């Protein structure tokens, strides 16, 4: 929360400074100041995330929408909503549906593990780049290299979900769900969600 507030305040201050510089010095200063500000903003975002360098595969998780959808930010501050491939968590934000059993727990788990962290994302050519809602389709890897999509399934916060075509980690995800069901983890616990 503090990091997001600090970043917003910093961005607001930078915008005000650009406006003042342009007003007092003419538009030519904007061409000089803007790249410096963008680079500094990237440095601030990188610094927030334990000085891990953001590159084309590493992003700061700036928001959690629900258990299987997050928003990531690159070094220049651009945000992108992403959907985790191969999993589905119970709904919490779909306006057409009620909050589903174990949806709040799945969202809380994703938030606890990802919000404010640097993650590596990986795409899968078999799934296309974006879904029909414009979300980037990805696998998310934690700093320790663990595949977060599989972790959610294995701990019972999500179930395996194949959308039309098989995907790269499908076999692993299906196996993780079988084990989570056998061990009655999370949403598979006896008496939880009708199971």
JSON list of C-alpha atoms in Angstrom, two decimals:
[
{"chain": "A", "resi": 1, "resn": "UNK", "atom": "CA", "xyz": [0.00, 0.00, 0.00]},
{"chain": "A", "resi": 2, "resn": "UNK", "atom": "CA", "xyz": [2.78, 2.44, 0.96]},
{"chain": "A", "resi": 3, "resn": "UNK", "atom": "CA", "xyz": [4.75, 1.56, -2.18]},
{"chain": "A", "resi": 4, "resn": "UNK", "atom": "CA", "xyz": [1.75, 2.20, -4.43]},
{"chain": "A", "resi": 5, "resn": "UNK", "atom": "CA", "xyz": [0.98, 5.51, -2.70]},
{"chain": "A", "resi": 6, "resn": "UNK", "atom": "CA", "xyz": [4.64, 6.58, -2.92]},
{"chain": "A", "resi": 7, "resn": "UNK", "atom": "CA", "xyz": [4.81, 5.68, -6.62]},
{"chain": "A", "resi": 8, "resn": "UNK", "atom": "CA", "xyz": [1.58, 7.59, -7.40]},
{"chain": "A", "resi": 9, "resn": "UNK", "atom": "CA", "xyz": [2.82, 10.66, -5.53]},
{"chain": "A", "resi": 10, "resn": "UNK", "atom": "CA", "xyz": [6.16, 10.48, -7.34]},
{"chain": "A", "resi": 11, "resn": "UNK", "atom": "CA", "xyz": [4.46, 10.22, -10.73]},
{"chain": "A", "resi": 12, "resn": "UNK", "atom": "CA", "xyz": [2.18, 13.17, -9.88]},
{"chain": "A", "resi": 13, "resn": "UNK", "atom": "CA", "xyz": [5.18, 15.26, -8.84]},
{"chain": "A", "resi": 14, "resn": "UNK", "atom": "CA", "xyz": [7.03, 14.38, -12.04]},
{"chain": "A", "resi": 15, "resn": "UNK", "atom": "CA", "xyz": [4.03, 15.37, -14.18]},
{"chain": "A", "resi": 16, "resn": "UNK", "atom": "CA", "xyz": [3.76, 18.72, -12.37]},
{"chain": "A", "resi": 17, "resn": "UNK", "atom": "CA", "xyz": [7.49, 19.36, -12.86]},
{"chain": "A", "resi": 18, "resn": "UNK", "atom": "CA", "xyz": [7.24, 18.58, -16.58]},
{"chain": "A", "resi": 19, "resn": "UNK", "atom": "CA", "xyz": [4.28, 20.94, -16.89]},
{"chain": "A", "resi": 20, "resn": "UNK", "atom": "CA", "xyz": [6.14, 23.74, -15.12]},
{"chain": "A", "resi": 21, "resn": "UNK", "atom": "CA", "xyz": [9.27, 23.17, -17.19]},
{"chain": "A", "resi": 22, "resn": "UNK", "atom": "CA", "xyz": [7.28, 23.27, -20.42]},
{"chain": "A", "resi": 23, "resn": "UNK", "atom": "CA", "xyz": [5.35, 26.34, -19.33]},
{"chain": "A", "resi": 24, "resn": "UNK", "atom": "CA", "xyz": [8.42, 28.35, -18.35]},
{"chain": "A", "resi": 25, "resn": "UNK", "atom": "CA", "xyz": [10.91, 27.10, -20.93]},
{"chain": "A", "resi": 26, "resn": "UNK", "atom": "CA", "xyz": [8.94, 26.18, -24.02]},
{"chain": "A", "resi": 27, "resn": "UNK", "atom": "CA", "xyz": [8.22, 22.72, -25.43]},
{"chain": "A", "resi": 28, "resn": "UNK", "atom": "CA", "xyz": [11.85, 21.93, -26.31]},
{"chain": "A", "resi": 29, "resn": "UNK", "atom": "CA", "xyz": [12.67, 21.14, -22.68]},
{"chain": "A", "resi": 30, "resn": "UNK", "atom": "CA", "xyz": [10.07, 18.37, -22.66]},
{"chain": "A", "resi": 31, "resn": "UNK", "atom": "CA", "xyz": [12.15, 16.40, -25.16]},
{"chain": "A", "resi": 32, "resn": "UNK", "atom": "CA", "xyz": [15.13, 16.60, -22.81]},
{"chain": "A", "resi": 33, "resn": "UNK", "atom": "CA", "xyz": [13.36, 16.10, -19.47]},
{"chain": "A", "resi": 34, "resn": "UNK", "atom": "CA", "xyz": [10.88, 13.31, -20.32]},
{"chain": "A", "resi": 35, "resn": "UNK", "atom": "CA", "xyz": [13.42, 10.52, -21.06]},
{"chain": "A", "resi": 36, "resn": "UNK", "atom": "CA", "xyz": [15.30, 11.36, -17.86]},
{"chain": "A", "resi": 37, "resn": "UNK", "atom": "CA", "xyz": [12.08, 11.20, -15.83]},
{"chain": "A", "resi": 38, "resn": "UNK", "atom": "CA", "xyz": [11.02, 7.92, -17.43]},
{"chain": "A", "resi": 39, "resn": "UNK", "atom": "CA", "xyz": [14.43, 6.39, -16.66]},
{"chain": "A", "resi": 40, "resn": "UNK", "atom": "CA", "xyz": [14.24, 7.62, -13.07]},
{"chain": "A", "resi": 41, "resn": "UNK", "atom": "CA", "xyz": [10.72, 6.22, -12.68]},
{"chain": "A", "resi": 42, "resn": "UNK", "atom": "CA", "xyz": [12.01, 2.85, -13.89]},
{"chain": "A", "resi": 43, "resn": "UNK", "atom": "CA", "xyz": [14.82, 3.08, -11.35]},
{"chain": "A", "resi": 44, "resn": "UNK", "atom": "CA", "xyz": [12.33, 3.86, -8.56]},
{"chain": "A", "resi": 45, "resn": "UNK", "atom": "CA", "xyz": [10.16, 0.87, -9.49]},
{"chain": "A", "resi": 46, "resn": "UNK", "atom": "CA", "xyz": [13.24, -1.34, -9.66]},
{"chain": "A", "resi": 47, "resn": "UNK", "atom": "CA", "xyz": [14.44, -0.04, -6.30]},
{"chain": "A", "resi": 48, "resn": "UNK", "atom": "CA", "xyz": [11.07, -0.77, -4.70]},
{"chain": "A", "resi": 49, "resn": "UNK", "atom": "CA", "xyz": [11.38, -4.40, -5.67]},
{"chain": "A", "resi": 50, "resn": "UNK", "atom": "CA", "xyz": [14.54, -5.17, -3.70]},
{"chain": "A", "resi": 51, "resn": "UNK", "atom": "CA", "xyz": [16.79, -3.74, -6.40]},
{"chain": "A", "resi": 52, "resn": "UNK", "atom": "CA", "xyz": [15.98, -6.60, -8.78]},
{"chain": "A", "resi": 53, "resn": "UNK", "atom": "CA", "xyz": [16.46, -5.48, -12.36]},
{"chain": "A", "resi": 54, "resn": "UNK", "atom": "CA", "xyz": [13.29, -5.42, -14.44]},
{"chain": "A", "resi": 55, "resn": "UNK", "atom": "CA", "xyz": [13.78, -6.60, -18.00]},
{"chain": "A", "resi": 56, "resn": "UNK", "atom": "CA", "xyz": [11.58, -7.93, -20.78]},
{"chain": "A", "resi": 57, "resn": "UNK", "atom": "CA", "xyz": [10.67, -11.03, -18.72]},
{"chain": "A", "resi": 58, "resn": "UNK", "atom": "CA", "xyz": [10.58, -9.60, -15.17]},
{"chain": "A", "resi": 59, "resn": "UNK", "atom": "CA", "xyz": [7.76, -7.43, -13.86]},
{"chain": "A", "resi": 60, "resn": "UNK", "atom": "CA", "xyz": [6.53, -5.88, -10.63]},
{"chain": "A", "resi": 61, "resn": "UNK", "atom": "CA", "xyz": [3.11, -7.18, -9.58]},
{"chain": "A", "resi": 62, "resn": "UNK", "atom": "CA", "xyz": [1.22, -3.94, -8.96]},
{"chain": "A", "resi": 63, "resn": "UNK", "atom": "CA", "xyz": [-2.28, -5.32, -8.37]},
{"chain": "A", "resi": 64, "resn": "UNK", "atom": "CA", "xyz": [-4.16, -8.58, -7.86]},
{"chain": "A", "resi": 65, "resn": "UNK", "atom": "CA", "xyz": [-7.55, -8.72, -9.58]},
{"chain": "A", "resi": 66, "resn": "UNK", "atom": "CA", "xyz": [-8.40, -12.21, -8.34]},
{"chain": "A", "resi": 67, "resn": "UNK", "atom": "CA", "xyz": [-6.73, -15.58, -7.89]},
{"chain": "A", "resi": 68, "resn": "UNK", "atom": "CA", "xyz": [-5.84, -16.10, -11.55]},
{"chain": "A", "resi": 69, "resn": "UNK", "atom": "CA", "xyz": [-5.57, -12.51, -12.85]},
{"chain": "A", "resi": 70, "resn": "UNK", "atom": "CA", "xyz": [-2.98, -9.91, -11.87]},
{"chain": "A", "resi": 71, "resn": "UNK", "atom": "CA", "xyz": [-1.63, -6.60, -13.13]},
{"chain": "A", "resi": 72, "resn": "UNK", "atom": "CA", "xyz": [2.11, -6.28, -13.75]},
{"chain": "A", "resi": 73, "resn": "UNK", "atom": "CA", "xyz": [4.25, -3.20, -14.34]},
{"chain": "A", "resi": 74, "resn": "UNK", "atom": "CA", "xyz": [7.42, -2.98, -16.42]},
{"chain": "A", "resi": 75, "resn": "UNK", "atom": "CA", "xyz": [10.46, -0.77, -15.71]},
{"chain": "A", "resi": 76, "resn": "UNK", "atom": "CA", "xyz": [8.97, 2.18, -17.59]},
{"chain": "A", "resi": 77, "resn": "UNK", "atom": "CA", "xyz": [5.82, 2.03, -15.46]},
{"chain": "A", "resi": 78, "resn": "UNK", "atom": "CA", "xyz": [3.49, 0.56, -18.10]},
{"chain": "A", "resi": 79, "resn": "UNK", "atom": "CA", "xyz": [0.88, -1.79, -16.63]},
{"chain": "A", "resi": 80, "resn": "UNK", "atom": "CA", "xyz": [-0.58, -4.89, -18.25]},
{"chain": "A", "resi": 81, "resn": "UNK", "atom": "CA", "xyz": [-3.35, -7.16, -16.98]},
{"chain": "A", "resi": 82, "resn": "UNK", "atom": "CA", "xyz": [-2.32, -10.82, -17.21]},
{"chain": "A", "resi": 83, "resn": "UNK", "atom": "CA", "xyz": [-4.20, -14.11, -16.93]},
{"chain": "A", "resi": 84, "resn": "UNK", "atom": "CA", "xyz": [-2.43, -17.20, -15.62]},
{"chain": "A", "resi": 85, "resn": "UNK", "atom": "CA", "xyz": [-2.42, -20.04, -18.15]},
{"chain": "A", "resi": 86, "resn": "UNK", "atom": "CA", "xyz": [-3.71, -23.50, -17.23]},
{"chain": "A", "resi": 87, "resn": "UNK", "atom": "CA", "xyz": [-5.56, -22.62, -14.04]},
{"chain": "A", "resi": 88, "resn": "UNK", "atom": "CA", "xyz": [-8.88, -21.30, -12.89]},
{"chain": "A", "resi": 89, "resn": "UNK", "atom": "CA", "xyz": [-9.74, -20.04, -9.44]},
{"chain": "A", "resi": 90, "resn": "UNK", "atom": "CA", "xyz": [-13.23, -19.57, -8.04]},
{"chain": "A", "resi": 91, "resn": "UNK", "atom": "CA", "xyz": [-14.72, -16.23, -9.14]},
{"chain": "A", "resi": 92, "resn": "UNK", "atom": "CA", "xyz": [-14.73, -13.14, -6.97]},
{"chain": "A", "resi": 93, "resn": "UNK", "atom": "CA", "xyz": [-15.07, -10.22, -9.41]},
{"chain": "A", "resi": 94, "resn": "UNK", "atom": "CA", "xyz": [-17.25, -11.42, -12.30]},
{"chain": "A", "resi": 95, "resn": "UNK", "atom": "CA", "xyz": [-20.34, -9.15, -12.20]},
{"chain": "A", "resi": 96, "resn": "UNK", "atom": "CA", "xyz": [-22.47, -11.92, -13.75]},
{"chain": "A", "resi": 97, "resn": "UNK", "atom": "CA", "xyz": [-21.72, -14.38, -10.92]},
{"chain": "A", "resi": 98, "resn": "UNK", "atom": "CA", "xyz": [-21.85, -14.53, -7.16]},
{"chain": "A", "resi": 99, "resn": "UNK", "atom": "CA", "xyz": [-18.57, -14.87, -5.28]},
{"chain": "A", "resi": 100, "resn": "UNK", "atom": "CA", "xyz": [-17.78, -18.57, -5.53]},
{"chain": "A", "resi": 101, "resn": "UNK", "atom": "CA", "xyz": [-16.70, -20.88, -2.74]},
{"chain": "A", "resi": 102, "resn": "UNK", "atom": "CA", "xyz": [-12.99, -20.46, -1.91]},
{"chain": "A", "resi": 103, "resn": "UNK", "atom": "CA", "xyz": [-12.68, -17.48, -4.28]},
{"chain": "A", "resi": 104, "resn": "UNK", "atom": "CA", "xyz": [-11.73, -15.04, -1.53]},
{"chain": "A", "resi": 105, "resn": "UNK", "atom": "CA", "xyz": [-9.12, -17.46, -0.21]},
{"chain": "A", "resi": 106, "resn": "UNK", "atom": "CA", "xyz": [-7.62, -17.93, -3.69]},
{"chain": "A", "resi": 107, "resn": "UNK", "atom": "CA", "xyz": [-7.45, -14.16, -4.24]},
{"chain": "A", "resi": 108, "resn": "UNK", "atom": "CA", "xyz": [-5.89, -13.64, -0.81]},
{"chain": "A", "resi": 109, "resn": "UNK", "atom": "CA", "xyz": [-3.26, -16.32, -1.52]},
{"chain": "A", "resi": 110, "resn": "UNK", "atom": "CA", "xyz": [-2.32, -14.73, -4.84]},
{"chain": "A", "resi": 111, "resn": "UNK", "atom": "CA", "xyz": [-2.14, -11.30, -3.21]},
{"chain": "A", "resi": 112, "resn": "UNK", "atom": "CA", "xyz": [-0.02, -12.54, -0.31]},
{"chain": "A", "resi": 113, "resn": "UNK", "atom": "CA", "xyz": [2.45, -14.28, -2.61]},
{"chain": "A", "resi": 114, "resn": "UNK", "atom": "CA", "xyz": [2.67, -11.84, -5.54]},
{"chain": "A", "resi": 115, "resn": "UNK", "atom": "CA", "xyz": [1.66, -8.27, -4.67]},
{"chain": "A", "resi": 116, "resn": "UNK", "atom": "CA", "xyz": [4.69, -5.97, -4.70]},
{"chain": "A", "resi": 117, "resn": "UNK", "atom": "CA", "xyz": [7.00, -8.78, -5.83]},
{"chain": "A", "resi": 118, "resn": "UNK", "atom": "CA", "xyz": [9.14, -9.14, -8.93]},
{"chain": "A", "resi": 119, "resn": "UNK", "atom": "CA", "xyz": [8.08, -12.12, -11.04]},
{"chain": "A", "resi": 120, "resn": "UNK", "atom": "CA", "xyz": [9.29, -13.66, -14.25]},
{"chain": "A", "resi": 121, "resn": "UNK", "atom": "CA", "xyz": [6.61, -14.29, -16.83]},
{"chain": "A", "resi": 122, "resn": "UNK", "atom": "CA", "xyz": [6.67, -16.78, -19.67]},
{"chain": "A", "resi": 123, "resn": "UNK", "atom": "CA", "xyz": [4.29, -17.00, -22.59]},
{"chain": "A", "resi": 124, "resn": "UNK", "atom": "CA", "xyz": [3.17, -20.15, -24.39]},
{"chain": "A", "resi": 125, "resn": "UNK", "atom": "CA", "xyz": [2.91, -20.12, -28.19]},
{"chain": "A", "resi": 126, "resn": "UNK", "atom": "CA", "xyz": [0.18, -22.78, -28.06]},
{"chain": "A", "resi": 127, "resn": "UNK", "atom": "CA", "xyz": [-2.20, -20.37, -26.27]},
{"chain": "A", "resi": 128, "resn": "UNK", "atom": "CA", "xyz": [-1.85, -17.16, -28.23]},
{"chain": "A", "resi": 129, "resn": "UNK", "atom": "CA", "xyz": [-0.65, -13.90, -26.73]},
{"chain": "A", "resi": 130, "resn": "UNK", "atom": "CA", "xyz": [-3.92, -12.48, -25.35]},
{"chain": "A", "resi": 131, "resn": "UNK", "atom": "CA", "xyz": [-7.29, -13.84, -24.29]},
{"chain": "A", "resi": 132, "resn": "UNK", "atom": "CA", "xyz": [-10.63, -12.44, -25.51]},
{"chain": "A", "resi": 133, "resn": "UNK", "atom": "CA", "xyz": [-10.55, -9.84, -22.70]},
{"chain": "A", "resi": 134, "resn": "UNK", "atom": "CA", "xyz": [-7.16, -8.44, -23.77]},
{"chain": "A", "resi": 135, "resn": "UNK", "atom": "CA", "xyz": [-5.25, -10.04, -20.90]},
{"chain": "A", "resi": 136, "resn": "UNK", "atom": "CA", "xyz": [-1.72, -11.25, -21.62]},
{"chain": "A", "resi": 137, "resn": "UNK", "atom": "CA", "xyz": [-1.61, -15.05, -21.17]},
{"chain": "A", "resi": 138, "resn": "UNK", "atom": "CA", "xyz": [1.36, -16.17, -19.06]},
{"chain": "A", "resi": 139, "resn": "UNK", "atom": "CA", "xyz": [2.98, -18.49, -16.60]},
{"chain": "A", "resi": 140, "resn": "UNK", "atom": "CA", "xyz": [4.29, -16.68, -13.52]},
{"chain": "A", "resi": 141, "resn": "UNK", "atom": "CA", "xyz": [7.52, -17.72, -11.83]},
{"chain": "A", "resi": 142, "resn": "UNK", "atom": "CA", "xyz": [8.44, -16.64, -8.31]},
{"chain": "A", "resi": 143, "resn": "UNK", "atom": "CA", "xyz": [11.85, -15.26, -7.42]},
{"chain": "A", "resi": 144, "resn": "UNK", "atom": "CA", "xyz": [12.93, -18.75, -6.27]},
{"chain": "A", "resi": 145, "resn": "UNK", "atom": "CA", "xyz": [12.02, -20.16, -9.71]},
{"chain": "A", "resi": 146, "resn": "UNK", "atom": "CA", "xyz": [8.83, -21.91, -8.60]},
{"chain": "A", "resi": 147, "resn": "UNK", "atom": "CA", "xyz": [5.96, -21.91, -11.10]},
{"chain": "A", "resi": 148, "resn": "UNK", "atom": "CA", "xyz": [3.17, -20.03, -9.32]},
{"chain": "A", "resi": 149, "resn": "UNK", "atom": "CA", "xyz": [0.38, -21.38, -11.55]},
{"chain": "A", "resi": 150, "resn": "UNK", "atom": "CA", "xyz": [1.25, -24.95, -10.49]},
{"chain": "A", "resi": 151, "resn": "UNK", "atom": "CA", "xyz": [1.69, -23.91, -6.84]},
{"chain": "A", "resi": 152, "resn": "UNK", "atom": "CA", "xyz": [-1.90, -22.58, -6.70]},
{"chain": "A", "resi": 153, "resn": "UNK", "atom": "CA", "xyz": [-3.23, -25.88, -8.05]},
{"chain": "A", "resi": 154, "resn": "UNK", "atom": "CA", "xyz": [-1.00, -27.96, -5.78]},
{"chain": "A", "resi": 155, "resn": "UNK", "atom": "CA", "xyz": [-2.14, -26.12, -2.65]},
{"chain": "A", "resi": 156, "resn": "UNK", "atom": "CA", "xyz": [-5.83, -26.36, -3.60]},
{"chain": "A", "resi": 157, "resn": "UNK", "atom": "CA", "xyz": [-6.48, -22.71, -4.44]},
{"chain": "A", "resi": 158, "resn": "UNK", "atom": "CA", "xyz": [-7.10, -23.40, -8.15]},
{"chain": "A", "resi": 159, "resn": "UNK", "atom": "CA", "xyz": [-7.98, -26.22, -10.46]},
{"chain": "A", "resi": 160, "resn": "UNK", "atom": "CA", "xyz": [-6.43, -27.17, -13.79]},
{"chain": "A", "resi": 161, "resn": "UNK", "atom": "CA", "xyz": [-8.11, -25.44, -16.70]},
{"chain": "A", "resi": 162, "resn": "UNK", "atom": "CA", "xyz": [-7.54, -26.18, -20.38]},
{"chain": "A", "resi": 163, "resn": "UNK", "atom": "CA", "xyz": [-8.96, -23.58, -22.75]},
{"chain": "A", "resi": 164, "resn": "UNK", "atom": "CA", "xyz": [-9.42, -25.23, -26.18]},
{"chain": "A", "resi": 165, "resn": "UNK", "atom": "CA", "xyz": [-5.78, -26.37, -26.74]},
{"chain": "A", "resi": 166, "resn": "UNK", "atom": "CA", "xyz": [-3.28, -28.30, -24.63]},
{"chain": "A", "resi": 167, "resn": "UNK", "atom": "CA", "xyz": [-0.57, -26.09, -23.12]},
{"chain": "A", "resi": 168, "resn": "UNK", "atom": "CA", "xyz": [3.07, -26.54, -22.16]},
{"chain": "A", "resi": 169, "resn": "UNK", "atom": "CA", "xyz": [2.65, -27.54, -18.48]},
{"chain": "A", "resi": 170, "resn": "UNK", "atom": "CA", "xyz": [-0.72, -29.28, -18.81]},
{"chain": "A", "resi": 171, "resn": "UNK", "atom": "CA", "xyz": [0.47, -32.71, -17.62]},
{"chain": "A", "resi": 172, "resn": "UNK", "atom": "CA", "xyz": [2.16, -31.23, -14.51]},
{"chain": "A", "resi": 173, "resn": "UNK", "atom": "CA", "xyz": [-0.89, -29.14, -13.65]},
{"chain": "A", "resi": 174, "resn": "UNK", "atom": "CA", "xyz": [-3.27, -32.11, -14.00]},
{"chain": "A", "resi": 175, "resn": "UNK", "atom": "CA", "xyz": [-1.01, -34.19, -11.77]},
{"chain": "A", "resi": 176, "resn": "UNK", "atom": "CA", "xyz": [-0.85, -31.38, -9.17]},
{"chain": "A", "resi": 177, "resn": "UNK", "atom": "CA", "xyz": [-4.66, -31.26, -9.07]},
{"chain": "A", "resi": 178, "resn": "UNK", "atom": "CA", "xyz": [-4.94, -35.02, -8.58]},
{"chain": "A", "resi": 179, "resn": "UNK", "atom": "CA", "xyz": [-2.57, -34.81, -5.60]},
{"chain": "A", "resi": 180, "resn": "UNK", "atom": "CA", "xyz": [-4.37, -31.76, -4.13]},
{"chain": "A", "resi": 181, "resn": "UNK", "atom": "CA", "xyz": [-7.69, -33.63, -4.38]},
{"chain": "A", "resi": 182, "resn": "UNK", "atom": "CA", "xyz": [-6.24, -36.79, -2.81]},
{"chain": "A", "resi": 183, "resn": "UNK", "atom": "CA", "xyz": [-4.74, -34.76, 0.03]},
{"chain": "A", "resi": 184, "resn": "UNK", "atom": "CA", "xyz": [-7.98, -32.74, 0.37]},
{"chain": "A", "resi": 185, "resn": "UNK", "atom": "CA", "xyz": [-6.20, -29.41, 0.18]},
{"chain": "A", "resi": 186, "resn": "UNK", "atom": "CA", "xyz": [-7.94, -26.04, -0.03]},
{"chain": "A", "resi": 187, "resn": "UNK", "atom": "CA", "xyz": [-11.12, -26.12, -2.05]},
{"chain": "A", "resi": 188, "resn": "UNK", "atom": "CA", "xyz": [-10.92, -29.94, -2.16]},
{"chain": "A", "resi": 189, "resn": "UNK", "atom": "CA", "xyz": [-11.20, -30.31, 1.63]},
{"chain": "A", "resi": 190, "resn": "UNK", "atom": "CA", "xyz": [-14.08, -32.44, 2.89]},
{"chain": "A", "resi": 191, "resn": "UNK", "atom": "CA", "xyz": [-17.16, -30.28, 3.34]},
{"chain": "A", "resi": 192, "resn": "UNK", "atom": "CA", "xyz": [-15.59, -27.34, 1.48]},
{"chain": "A", "resi": 193, "resn": "UNK", "atom": "CA", "xyz": [-17.37, -26.19, -1.68]},
{"chain": "A", "resi": 194, "resn": "UNK", "atom": "CA", "xyz": [-19.60, -29.27, -1.81]},
{"chain": "A", "resi": 195, "resn": "UNK", "atom": "CA", "xyz": [-16.80, -31.85, -2.16]}
]
